mmCIF file of C-alpha atoms in Angstrom:
data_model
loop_
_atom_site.group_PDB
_atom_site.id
_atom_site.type_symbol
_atom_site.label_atom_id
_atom_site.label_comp_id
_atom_site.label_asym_id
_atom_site.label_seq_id
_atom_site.Cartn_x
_atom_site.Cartn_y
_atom_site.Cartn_z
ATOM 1 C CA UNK A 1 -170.362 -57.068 -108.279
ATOM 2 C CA UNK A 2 -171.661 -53.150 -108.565
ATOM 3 C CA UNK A 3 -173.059 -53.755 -105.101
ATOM 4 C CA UNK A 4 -169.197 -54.247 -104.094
ATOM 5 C CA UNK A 5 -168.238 -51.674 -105.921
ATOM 6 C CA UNK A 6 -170.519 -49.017 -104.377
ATOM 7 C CA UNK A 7 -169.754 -50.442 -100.803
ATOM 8 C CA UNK A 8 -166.037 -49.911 -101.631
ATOM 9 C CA UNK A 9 -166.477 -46.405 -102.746
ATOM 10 C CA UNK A 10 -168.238 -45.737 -99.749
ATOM 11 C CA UNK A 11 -165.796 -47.100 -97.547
ATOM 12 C CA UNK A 12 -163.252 -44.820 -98.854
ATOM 13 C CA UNK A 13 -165.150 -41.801 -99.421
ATOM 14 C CA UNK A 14 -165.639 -42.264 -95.546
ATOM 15 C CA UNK A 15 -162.123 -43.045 -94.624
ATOM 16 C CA UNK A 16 -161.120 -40.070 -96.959
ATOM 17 C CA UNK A 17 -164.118 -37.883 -94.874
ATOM 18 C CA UNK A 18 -162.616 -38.820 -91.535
ATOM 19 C CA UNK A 19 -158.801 -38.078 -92.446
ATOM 20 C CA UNK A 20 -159.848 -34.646 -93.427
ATOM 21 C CA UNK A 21 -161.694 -33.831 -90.438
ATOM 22 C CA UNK A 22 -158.929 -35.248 -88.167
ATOM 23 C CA UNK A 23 -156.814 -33.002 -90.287
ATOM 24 C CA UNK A 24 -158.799 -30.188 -89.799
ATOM 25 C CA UNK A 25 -159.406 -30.635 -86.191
ATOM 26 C CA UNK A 26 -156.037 -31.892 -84.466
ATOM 27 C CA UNK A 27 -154.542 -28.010 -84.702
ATOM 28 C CA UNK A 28 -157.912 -27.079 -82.774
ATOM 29 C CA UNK A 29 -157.860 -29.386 -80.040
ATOM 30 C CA UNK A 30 -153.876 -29.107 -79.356
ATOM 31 C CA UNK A 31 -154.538 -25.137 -79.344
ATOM 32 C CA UNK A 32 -157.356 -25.556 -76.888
ATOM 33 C CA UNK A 33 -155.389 -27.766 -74.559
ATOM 34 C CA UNK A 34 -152.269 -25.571 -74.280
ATOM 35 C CA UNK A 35 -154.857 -22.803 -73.416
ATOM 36 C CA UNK A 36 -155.713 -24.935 -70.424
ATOM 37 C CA UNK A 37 -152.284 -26.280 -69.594
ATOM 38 C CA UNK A 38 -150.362 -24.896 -66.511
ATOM 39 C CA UNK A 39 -147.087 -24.969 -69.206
ATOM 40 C CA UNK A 40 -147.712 -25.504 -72.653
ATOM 41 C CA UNK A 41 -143.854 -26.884 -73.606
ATOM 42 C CA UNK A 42 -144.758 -30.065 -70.592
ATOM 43 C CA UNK A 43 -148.325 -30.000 -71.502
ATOM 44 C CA UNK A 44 -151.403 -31.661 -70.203
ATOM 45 C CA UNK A 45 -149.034 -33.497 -67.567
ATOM 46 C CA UNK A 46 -148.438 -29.949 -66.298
ATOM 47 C CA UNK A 47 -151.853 -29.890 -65.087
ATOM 48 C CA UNK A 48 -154.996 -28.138 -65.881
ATOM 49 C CA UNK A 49 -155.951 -24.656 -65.448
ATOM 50 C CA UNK A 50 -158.285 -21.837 -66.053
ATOM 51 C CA UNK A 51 -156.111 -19.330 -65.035
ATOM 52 C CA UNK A 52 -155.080 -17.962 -68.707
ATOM 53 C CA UNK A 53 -158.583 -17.844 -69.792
ATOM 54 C CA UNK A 54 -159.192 -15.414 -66.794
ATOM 55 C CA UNK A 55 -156.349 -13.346 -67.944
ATOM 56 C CA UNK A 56 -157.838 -13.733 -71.879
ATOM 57 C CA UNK A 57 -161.043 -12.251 -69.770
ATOM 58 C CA UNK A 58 -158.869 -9.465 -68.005
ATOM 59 C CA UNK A 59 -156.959 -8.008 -71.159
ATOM 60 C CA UNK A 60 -159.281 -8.142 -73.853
ATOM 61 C CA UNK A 61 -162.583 -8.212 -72.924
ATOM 62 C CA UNK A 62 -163.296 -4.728 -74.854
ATOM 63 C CA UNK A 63 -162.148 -6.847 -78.229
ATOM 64 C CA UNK A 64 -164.802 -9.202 -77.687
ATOM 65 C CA UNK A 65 -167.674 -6.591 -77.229
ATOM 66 C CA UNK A 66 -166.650 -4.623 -79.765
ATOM 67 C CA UNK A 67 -165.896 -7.907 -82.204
ATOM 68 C CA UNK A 68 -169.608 -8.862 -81.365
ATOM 69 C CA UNK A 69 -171.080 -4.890 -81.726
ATOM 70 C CA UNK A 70 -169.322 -4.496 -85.320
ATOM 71 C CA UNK A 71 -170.773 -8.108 -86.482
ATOM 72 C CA UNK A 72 -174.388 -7.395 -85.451
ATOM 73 C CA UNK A 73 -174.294 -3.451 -86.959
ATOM 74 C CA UNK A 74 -172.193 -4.724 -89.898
ATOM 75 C CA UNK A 75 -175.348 -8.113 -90.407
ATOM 76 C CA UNK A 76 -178.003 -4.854 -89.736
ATOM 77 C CA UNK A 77 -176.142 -2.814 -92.879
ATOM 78 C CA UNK A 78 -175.890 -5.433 -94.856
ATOM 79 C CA UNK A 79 -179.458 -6.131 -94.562
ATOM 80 C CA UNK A 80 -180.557 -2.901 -95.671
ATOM 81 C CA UNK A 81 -178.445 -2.624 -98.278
ATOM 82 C CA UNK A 82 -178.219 -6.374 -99.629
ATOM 83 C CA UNK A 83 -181.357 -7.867 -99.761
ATOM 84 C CA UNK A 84 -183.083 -4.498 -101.771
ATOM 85 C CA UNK A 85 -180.048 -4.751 -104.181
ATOM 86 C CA UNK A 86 -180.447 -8.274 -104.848
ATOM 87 C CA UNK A 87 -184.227 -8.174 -105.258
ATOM 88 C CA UNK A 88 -183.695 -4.964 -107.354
ATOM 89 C CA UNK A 89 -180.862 -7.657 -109.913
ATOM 90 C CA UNK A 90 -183.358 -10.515 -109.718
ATOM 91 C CA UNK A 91 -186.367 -8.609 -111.150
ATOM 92 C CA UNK A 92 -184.054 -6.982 -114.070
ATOM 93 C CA UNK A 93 -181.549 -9.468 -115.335
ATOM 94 C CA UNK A 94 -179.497 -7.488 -117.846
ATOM 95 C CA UNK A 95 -176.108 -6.278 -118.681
ATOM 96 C CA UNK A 96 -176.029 -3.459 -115.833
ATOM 97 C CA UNK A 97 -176.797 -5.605 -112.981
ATOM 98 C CA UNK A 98 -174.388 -7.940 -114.032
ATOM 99 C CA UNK A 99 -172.154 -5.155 -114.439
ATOM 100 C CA UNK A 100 -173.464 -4.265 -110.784
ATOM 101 C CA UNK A 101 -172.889 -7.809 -109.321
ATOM 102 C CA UNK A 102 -169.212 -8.095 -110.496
ATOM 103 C CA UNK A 103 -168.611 -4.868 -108.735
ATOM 104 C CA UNK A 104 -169.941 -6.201 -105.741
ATOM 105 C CA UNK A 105 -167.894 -8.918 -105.807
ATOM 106 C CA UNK A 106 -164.286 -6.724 -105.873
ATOM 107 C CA UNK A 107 -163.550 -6.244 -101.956
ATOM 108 C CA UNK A 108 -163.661 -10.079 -101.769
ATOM 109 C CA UNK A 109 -161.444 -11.047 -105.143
ATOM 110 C CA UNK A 110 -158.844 -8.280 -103.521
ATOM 111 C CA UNK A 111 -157.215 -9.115 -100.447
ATOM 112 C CA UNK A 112 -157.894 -6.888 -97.645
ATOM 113 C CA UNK A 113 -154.543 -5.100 -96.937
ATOM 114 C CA UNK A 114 -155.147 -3.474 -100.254
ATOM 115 C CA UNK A 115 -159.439 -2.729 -99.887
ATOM 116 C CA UNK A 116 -157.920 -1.387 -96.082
ATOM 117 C CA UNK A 117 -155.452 1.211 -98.147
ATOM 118 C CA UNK A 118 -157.533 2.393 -100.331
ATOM 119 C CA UNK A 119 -160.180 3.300 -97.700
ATOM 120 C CA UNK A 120 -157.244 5.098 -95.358
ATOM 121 C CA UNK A 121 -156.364 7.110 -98.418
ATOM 122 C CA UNK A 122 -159.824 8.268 -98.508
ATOM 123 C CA UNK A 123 -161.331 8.533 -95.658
ATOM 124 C CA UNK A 124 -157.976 9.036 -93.595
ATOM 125 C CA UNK A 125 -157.736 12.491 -92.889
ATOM 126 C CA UNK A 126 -161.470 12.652 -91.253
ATOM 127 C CA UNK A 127 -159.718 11.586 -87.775
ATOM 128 C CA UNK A 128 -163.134 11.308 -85.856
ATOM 129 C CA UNK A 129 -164.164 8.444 -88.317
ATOM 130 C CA UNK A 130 -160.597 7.344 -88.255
ATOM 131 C CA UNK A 131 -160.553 6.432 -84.726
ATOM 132 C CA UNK A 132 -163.820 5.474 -84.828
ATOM 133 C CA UNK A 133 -164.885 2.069 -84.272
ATOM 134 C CA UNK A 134 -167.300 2.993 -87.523
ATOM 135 C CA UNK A 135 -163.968 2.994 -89.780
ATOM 136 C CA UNK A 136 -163.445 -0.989 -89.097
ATOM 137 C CA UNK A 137 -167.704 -1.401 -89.865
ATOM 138 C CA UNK A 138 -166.874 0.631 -93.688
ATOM 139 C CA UNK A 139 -164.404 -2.246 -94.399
ATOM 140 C CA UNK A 140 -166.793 -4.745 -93.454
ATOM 141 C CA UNK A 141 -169.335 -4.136 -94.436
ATOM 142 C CA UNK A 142 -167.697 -3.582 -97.941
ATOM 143 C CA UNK A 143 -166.230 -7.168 -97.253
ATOM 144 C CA UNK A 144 -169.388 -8.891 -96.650
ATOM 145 C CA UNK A 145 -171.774 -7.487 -98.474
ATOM 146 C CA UNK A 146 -171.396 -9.918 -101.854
ATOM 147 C CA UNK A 147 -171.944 -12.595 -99.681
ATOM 148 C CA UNK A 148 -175.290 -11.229 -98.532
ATOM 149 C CA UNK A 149 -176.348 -10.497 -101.964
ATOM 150 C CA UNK A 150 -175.264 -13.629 -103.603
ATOM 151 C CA UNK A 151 -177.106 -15.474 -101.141
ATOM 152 C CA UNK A 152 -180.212 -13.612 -101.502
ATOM 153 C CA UNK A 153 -180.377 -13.485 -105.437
ATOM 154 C CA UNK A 154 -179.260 -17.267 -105.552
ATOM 155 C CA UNK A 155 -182.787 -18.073 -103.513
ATOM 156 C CA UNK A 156 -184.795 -15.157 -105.964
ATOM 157 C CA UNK A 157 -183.748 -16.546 -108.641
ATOM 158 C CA UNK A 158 -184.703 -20.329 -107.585
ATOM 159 C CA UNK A 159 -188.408 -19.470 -106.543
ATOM 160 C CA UNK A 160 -188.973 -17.016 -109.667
ATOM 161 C CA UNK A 161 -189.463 -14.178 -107.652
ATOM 162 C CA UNK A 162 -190.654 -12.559 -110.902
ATOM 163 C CA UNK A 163 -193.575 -14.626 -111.232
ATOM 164 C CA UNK A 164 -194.455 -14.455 -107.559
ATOM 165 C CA UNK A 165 -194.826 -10.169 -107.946
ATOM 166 C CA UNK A 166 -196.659 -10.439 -110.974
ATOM 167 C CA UNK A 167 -199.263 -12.720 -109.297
ATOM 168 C CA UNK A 168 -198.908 -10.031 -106.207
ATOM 169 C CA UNK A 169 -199.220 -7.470 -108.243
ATOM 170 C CA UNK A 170 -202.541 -8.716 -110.381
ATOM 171 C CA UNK A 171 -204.315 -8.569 -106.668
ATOM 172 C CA UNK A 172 -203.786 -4.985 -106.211
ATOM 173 C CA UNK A 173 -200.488 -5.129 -103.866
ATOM 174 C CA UNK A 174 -198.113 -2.152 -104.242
ATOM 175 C CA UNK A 175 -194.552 -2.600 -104.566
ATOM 176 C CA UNK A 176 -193.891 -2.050 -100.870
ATOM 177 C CA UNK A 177 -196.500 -4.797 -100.090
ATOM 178 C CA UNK A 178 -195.193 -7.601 -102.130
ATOM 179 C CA UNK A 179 -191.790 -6.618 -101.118
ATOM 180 C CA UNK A 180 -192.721 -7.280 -97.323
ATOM 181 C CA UNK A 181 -195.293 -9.904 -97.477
ATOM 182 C CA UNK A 182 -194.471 -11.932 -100.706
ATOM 183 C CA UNK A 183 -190.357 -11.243 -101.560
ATOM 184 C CA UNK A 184 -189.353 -11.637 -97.846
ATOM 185 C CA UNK A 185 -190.982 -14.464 -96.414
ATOM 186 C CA UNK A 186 -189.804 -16.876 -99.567
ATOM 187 C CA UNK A 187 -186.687 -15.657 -99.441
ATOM 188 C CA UNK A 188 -185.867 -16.224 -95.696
ATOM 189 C CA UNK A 189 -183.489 -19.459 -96.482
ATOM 190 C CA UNK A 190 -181.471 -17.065 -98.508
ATOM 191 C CA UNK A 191 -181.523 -13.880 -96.062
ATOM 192 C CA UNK A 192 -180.429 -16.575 -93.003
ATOM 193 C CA UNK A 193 -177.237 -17.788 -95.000
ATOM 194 C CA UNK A 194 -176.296 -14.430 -95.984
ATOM 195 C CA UNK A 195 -176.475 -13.726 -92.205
ATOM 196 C CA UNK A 196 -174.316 -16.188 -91.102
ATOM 197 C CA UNK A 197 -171.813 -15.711 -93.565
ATOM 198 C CA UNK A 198 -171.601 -12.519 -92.981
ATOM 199 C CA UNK A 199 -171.634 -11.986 -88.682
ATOM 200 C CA UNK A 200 -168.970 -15.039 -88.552
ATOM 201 C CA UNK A 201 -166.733 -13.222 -91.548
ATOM 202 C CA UNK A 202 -167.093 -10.453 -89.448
ATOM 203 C CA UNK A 203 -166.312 -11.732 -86.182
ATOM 204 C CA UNK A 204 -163.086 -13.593 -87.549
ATOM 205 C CA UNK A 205 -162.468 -11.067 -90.463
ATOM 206 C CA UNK A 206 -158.293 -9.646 -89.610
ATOM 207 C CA UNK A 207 -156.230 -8.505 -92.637
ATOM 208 C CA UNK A 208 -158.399 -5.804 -93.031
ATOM 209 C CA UNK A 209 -159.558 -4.902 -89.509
ATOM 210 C CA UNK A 210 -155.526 -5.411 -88.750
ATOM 211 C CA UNK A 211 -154.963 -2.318 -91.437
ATOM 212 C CA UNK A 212 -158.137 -0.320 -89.808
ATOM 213 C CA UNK A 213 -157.943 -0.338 -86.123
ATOM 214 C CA UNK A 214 -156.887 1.815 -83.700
ATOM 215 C CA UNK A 215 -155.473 1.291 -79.970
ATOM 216 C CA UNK A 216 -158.949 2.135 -78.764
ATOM 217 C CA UNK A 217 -160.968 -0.077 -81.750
ATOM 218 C CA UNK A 218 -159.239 -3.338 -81.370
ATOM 219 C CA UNK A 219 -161.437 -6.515 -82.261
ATOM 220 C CA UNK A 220 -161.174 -10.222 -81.571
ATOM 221 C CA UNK A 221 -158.331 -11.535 -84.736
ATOM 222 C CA UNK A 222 -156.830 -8.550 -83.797
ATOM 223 C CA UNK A 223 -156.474 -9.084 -80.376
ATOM 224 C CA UNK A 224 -155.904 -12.775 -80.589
ATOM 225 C CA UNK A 225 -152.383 -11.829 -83.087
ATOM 226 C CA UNK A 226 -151.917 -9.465 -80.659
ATOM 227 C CA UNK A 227 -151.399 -11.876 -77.381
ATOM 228 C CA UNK A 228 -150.043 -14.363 -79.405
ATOM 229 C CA UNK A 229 -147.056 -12.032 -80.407
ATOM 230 C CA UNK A 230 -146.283 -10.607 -77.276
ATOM 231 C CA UNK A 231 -147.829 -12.531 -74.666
ATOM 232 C CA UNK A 232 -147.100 -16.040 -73.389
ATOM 233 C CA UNK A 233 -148.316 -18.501 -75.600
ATOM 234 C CA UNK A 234 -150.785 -19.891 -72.774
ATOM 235 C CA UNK A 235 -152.832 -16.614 -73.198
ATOM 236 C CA UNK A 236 -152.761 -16.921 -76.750
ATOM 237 C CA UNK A 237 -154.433 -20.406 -77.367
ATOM 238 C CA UNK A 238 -157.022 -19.188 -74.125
ATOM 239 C CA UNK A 239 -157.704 -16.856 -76.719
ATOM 240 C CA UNK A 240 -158.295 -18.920 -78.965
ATOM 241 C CA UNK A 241 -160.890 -20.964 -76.552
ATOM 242 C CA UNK A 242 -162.334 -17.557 -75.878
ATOM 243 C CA UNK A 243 -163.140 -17.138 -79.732
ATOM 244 C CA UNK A 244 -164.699 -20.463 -80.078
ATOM 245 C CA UNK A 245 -166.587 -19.831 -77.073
ATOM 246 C CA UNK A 246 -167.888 -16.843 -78.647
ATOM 247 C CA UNK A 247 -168.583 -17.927 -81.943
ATOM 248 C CA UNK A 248 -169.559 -21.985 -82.134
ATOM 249 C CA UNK A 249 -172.831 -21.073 -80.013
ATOM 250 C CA UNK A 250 -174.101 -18.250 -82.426
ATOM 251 C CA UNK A 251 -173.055 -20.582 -85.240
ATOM 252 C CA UNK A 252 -175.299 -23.023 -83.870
ATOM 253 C CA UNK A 253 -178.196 -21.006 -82.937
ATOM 254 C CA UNK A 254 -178.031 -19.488 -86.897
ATOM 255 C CA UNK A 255 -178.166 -23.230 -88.530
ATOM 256 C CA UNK A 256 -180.675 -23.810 -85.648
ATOM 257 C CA UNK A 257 -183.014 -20.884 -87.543
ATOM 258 C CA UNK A 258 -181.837 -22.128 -91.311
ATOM 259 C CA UNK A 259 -183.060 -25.757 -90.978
ATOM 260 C CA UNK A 260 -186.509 -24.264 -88.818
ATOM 261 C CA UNK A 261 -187.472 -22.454 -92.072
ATOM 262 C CA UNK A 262 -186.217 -24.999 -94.243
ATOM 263 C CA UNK A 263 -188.663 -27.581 -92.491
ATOM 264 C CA UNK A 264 -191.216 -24.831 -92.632
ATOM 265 C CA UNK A 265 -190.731 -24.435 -96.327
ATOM 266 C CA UNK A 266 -191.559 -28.203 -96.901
ATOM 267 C CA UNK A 267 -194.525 -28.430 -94.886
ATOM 268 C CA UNK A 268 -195.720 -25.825 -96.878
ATOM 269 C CA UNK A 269 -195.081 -27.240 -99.920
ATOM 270 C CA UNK A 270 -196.529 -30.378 -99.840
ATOM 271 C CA UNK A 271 -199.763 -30.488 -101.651
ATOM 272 C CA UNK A 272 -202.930 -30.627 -100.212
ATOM 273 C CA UNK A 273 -204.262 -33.765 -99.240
ATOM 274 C CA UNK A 274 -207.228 -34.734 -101.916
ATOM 275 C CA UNK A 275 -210.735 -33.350 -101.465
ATOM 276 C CA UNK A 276 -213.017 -35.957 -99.128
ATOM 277 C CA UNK A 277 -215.636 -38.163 -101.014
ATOM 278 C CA UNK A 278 -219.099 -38.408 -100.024
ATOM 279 C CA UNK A 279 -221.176 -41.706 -99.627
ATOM 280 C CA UNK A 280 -223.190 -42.555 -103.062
ATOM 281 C CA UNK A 281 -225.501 -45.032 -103.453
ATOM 282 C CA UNK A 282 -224.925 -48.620 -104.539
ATOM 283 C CA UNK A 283 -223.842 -48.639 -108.096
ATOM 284 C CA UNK A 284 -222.796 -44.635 -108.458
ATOM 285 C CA UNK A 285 -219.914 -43.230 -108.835
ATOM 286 C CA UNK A 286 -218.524 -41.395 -105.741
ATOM 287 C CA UNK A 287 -218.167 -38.016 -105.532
ATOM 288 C CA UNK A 288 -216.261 -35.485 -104.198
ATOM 289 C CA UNK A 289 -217.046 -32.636 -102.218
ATOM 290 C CA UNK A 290 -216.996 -29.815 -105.008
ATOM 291 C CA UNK A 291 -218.952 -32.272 -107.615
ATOM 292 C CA UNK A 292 -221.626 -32.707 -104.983
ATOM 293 C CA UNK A 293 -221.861 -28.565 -104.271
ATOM 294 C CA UNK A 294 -222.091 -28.099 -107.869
ATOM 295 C CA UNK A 295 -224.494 -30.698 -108.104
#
C-alpha cells in the first residue's frame, strides 16, 4: 500500500515537473520561431528565414560586445571585492558583519530604477563617467555583488574555514599564504556559483542598465526593448535568439566547471583506502604495514 502511495506521488510530482517546464518554455520556443519566420502574424507557414537575425547582427552588434565586456569586468570586480569580504565575515561572525552583510544585500531588496537614481544624483554631473560605459559597471557591480558574497560565505561557512587557517596557521603560513593556497582552493564550488550568478545577472540585468545608459553605452536588455519597441517584431524575437545564443553556451560551459570541481571535491574526500597487510606466519596475527616498521 505505501509502495502505491510513493509511486503515486511520484507520478504527480512528475506530471506537476513537466507542466511547469512546458509552462516555462512554450513563450521561448514561439519567440524563437517568429524570429525565424518570414511573417510572424502567418507564421512558420510563411517560411523560414535567417534574414532578421542578420539584421539583429547589423544593428546591434556593439550591445552584444559591450553586454559581454561589462559581465566579464563586472565577474573580475566582484571577485576582488567579494570573495576577501566574505572570507573577512566568515572568520569574525559578530554583530558588525552582520550589520555588513545586510548592507550588502540593499541594491538587490530595492528595485533598480531607484539604486539607478540614486547613483545619477551622485555621480551625474561627472559627464566623462556619465557617458562612460564604466557608469552601467558601478550599478552592477553594486547589483551583483551580494550574490558573490553570499555564495562564497555560504561554502566558508560549510567547510569551517576557521579551523582550516588555524591548522594553516600552526605550520608557519602567513595570512596571504593560507588565503591563496588553503581559503581558495576549498572554496572554489562557492567562487564558481557566485560567478555565474553574477556574469548571467549581468548580461540580462535591464531596469537598471535601462536608467544608466547612454546612446553610445547601450547593452543587450537594452537593446532587445529597444527593437522590440520600434522595430518589427521579427527583429525583436531574432533578438531574442541572439541573446540565447549568447548566453545558454557560457551557461553551460560555467556548470561544465561547477560539477568538474564538485567531482574533484569527492575524489578527494574519500578516505584512504586501508594500509596493506603483510604475510605472517601460520597461526599469527597479520599485520599491517606501520605495525611491522615499528616492529
Amino acid at each position: 500500500m505505501s509502495t502505491a502511495r510513493r509511486s503515486t506521488q511520484y507520478w504527480l510530482q512528475l506530471a506537476l515537473t513537466l507542466a511547469l517546464c512546458v509552462f516555462m518554455v512554450i513563450p521561448v520556443v514561439l519567440s524563437v520561431l517568429a524570429g525565424l519566420s518570414n511573417n510572424i502574424f502567418v507564421g512558420v507557414s510563411s517560411g523560414l528565414t535567417t534574414r532578421w537575425l542578420a539584421e539583429v547582427w547589423s544593428l546591434y552588434r556593439g550591445t552584444i560586445f559591450l553586454s559581454l565586456g561589462i559581465a566579464l569586468a563586472c565577474l573580475a570586480c566582484t571577485l576582488v571585492l567579494g570573495v576577501p569580504a566574505a572570507y573577512y565575515m566568515a572568520l569574525r561572525r559578530n554583530r558588525i558583519t552582520r550589520i555588513i552583510e545586510e548592507l550588502l544585500m540593499l541594491p538587490v531588496a530595492l528595485p533598480g530604477l531607484a539604486t539607478a537614481l540614486g547613483l545619477i544624483l551622485l555621480y551625474g554631473g561627472w559627464q566623462s563617467l556619465r557617458t562612460s560605459w564604466v557608469f552601467i559597471l558601478i550599478g552592477h557591480v553594486l547589483f551583483t555583488l551580494p550574490f558573490m558574497v553570499r555564495s562564497v560565505l555560504a561554502i566558508m561557512s560549510a567547510i569551517d574555514i576557521r579551523t582550516l587557517e588555524d591548522a594553516a596557521a600552526s605550520f608557519g603560513a602567513t595570512r596571504l599564504q593560507r588565503f591563496f593556497t588553503v581559503v581558495l582552493p576549498n572554496c572554489r564550488q562557492g567562487i564558481l556559483a557566485g560567478a555565474l550568478m553574477v556574469v548571467t545577472l549581468s548580461v540580462g540585468e535591464f531596469n537598471l542598465t535601462w536608467m544608466l545608459h547612454t546612446p553610445t553605452t547601450q547593452t543587450l536588455p537594452v537593446g532587445l526593448a529597444d527593437s522590440y519597441a520600434s522595430m518589427r517584431l521579427e527583429i525583436g524575437s531574432a533578438y531574442t535568439i541572439v541573446f540565447f545564443i549568447m548566453i545558454i553556451p557560457l551557461l553551460v560551459a560555467m556548470q561544465a566547471m561547477s560539477a568538474a570541481g564538485a567531482r574533484a571535491r569527492r575524489h578527494v574526500a574519500e578516505p584512504a583506502t586501508p594500509a596493506a597487510t603483510v604475510t605472517t606466519p601460520a597461526g599469527t596475527a597479520p599485520q599491517n604495514n606501520a605495525e611491522t616498521r615499528h616492529a
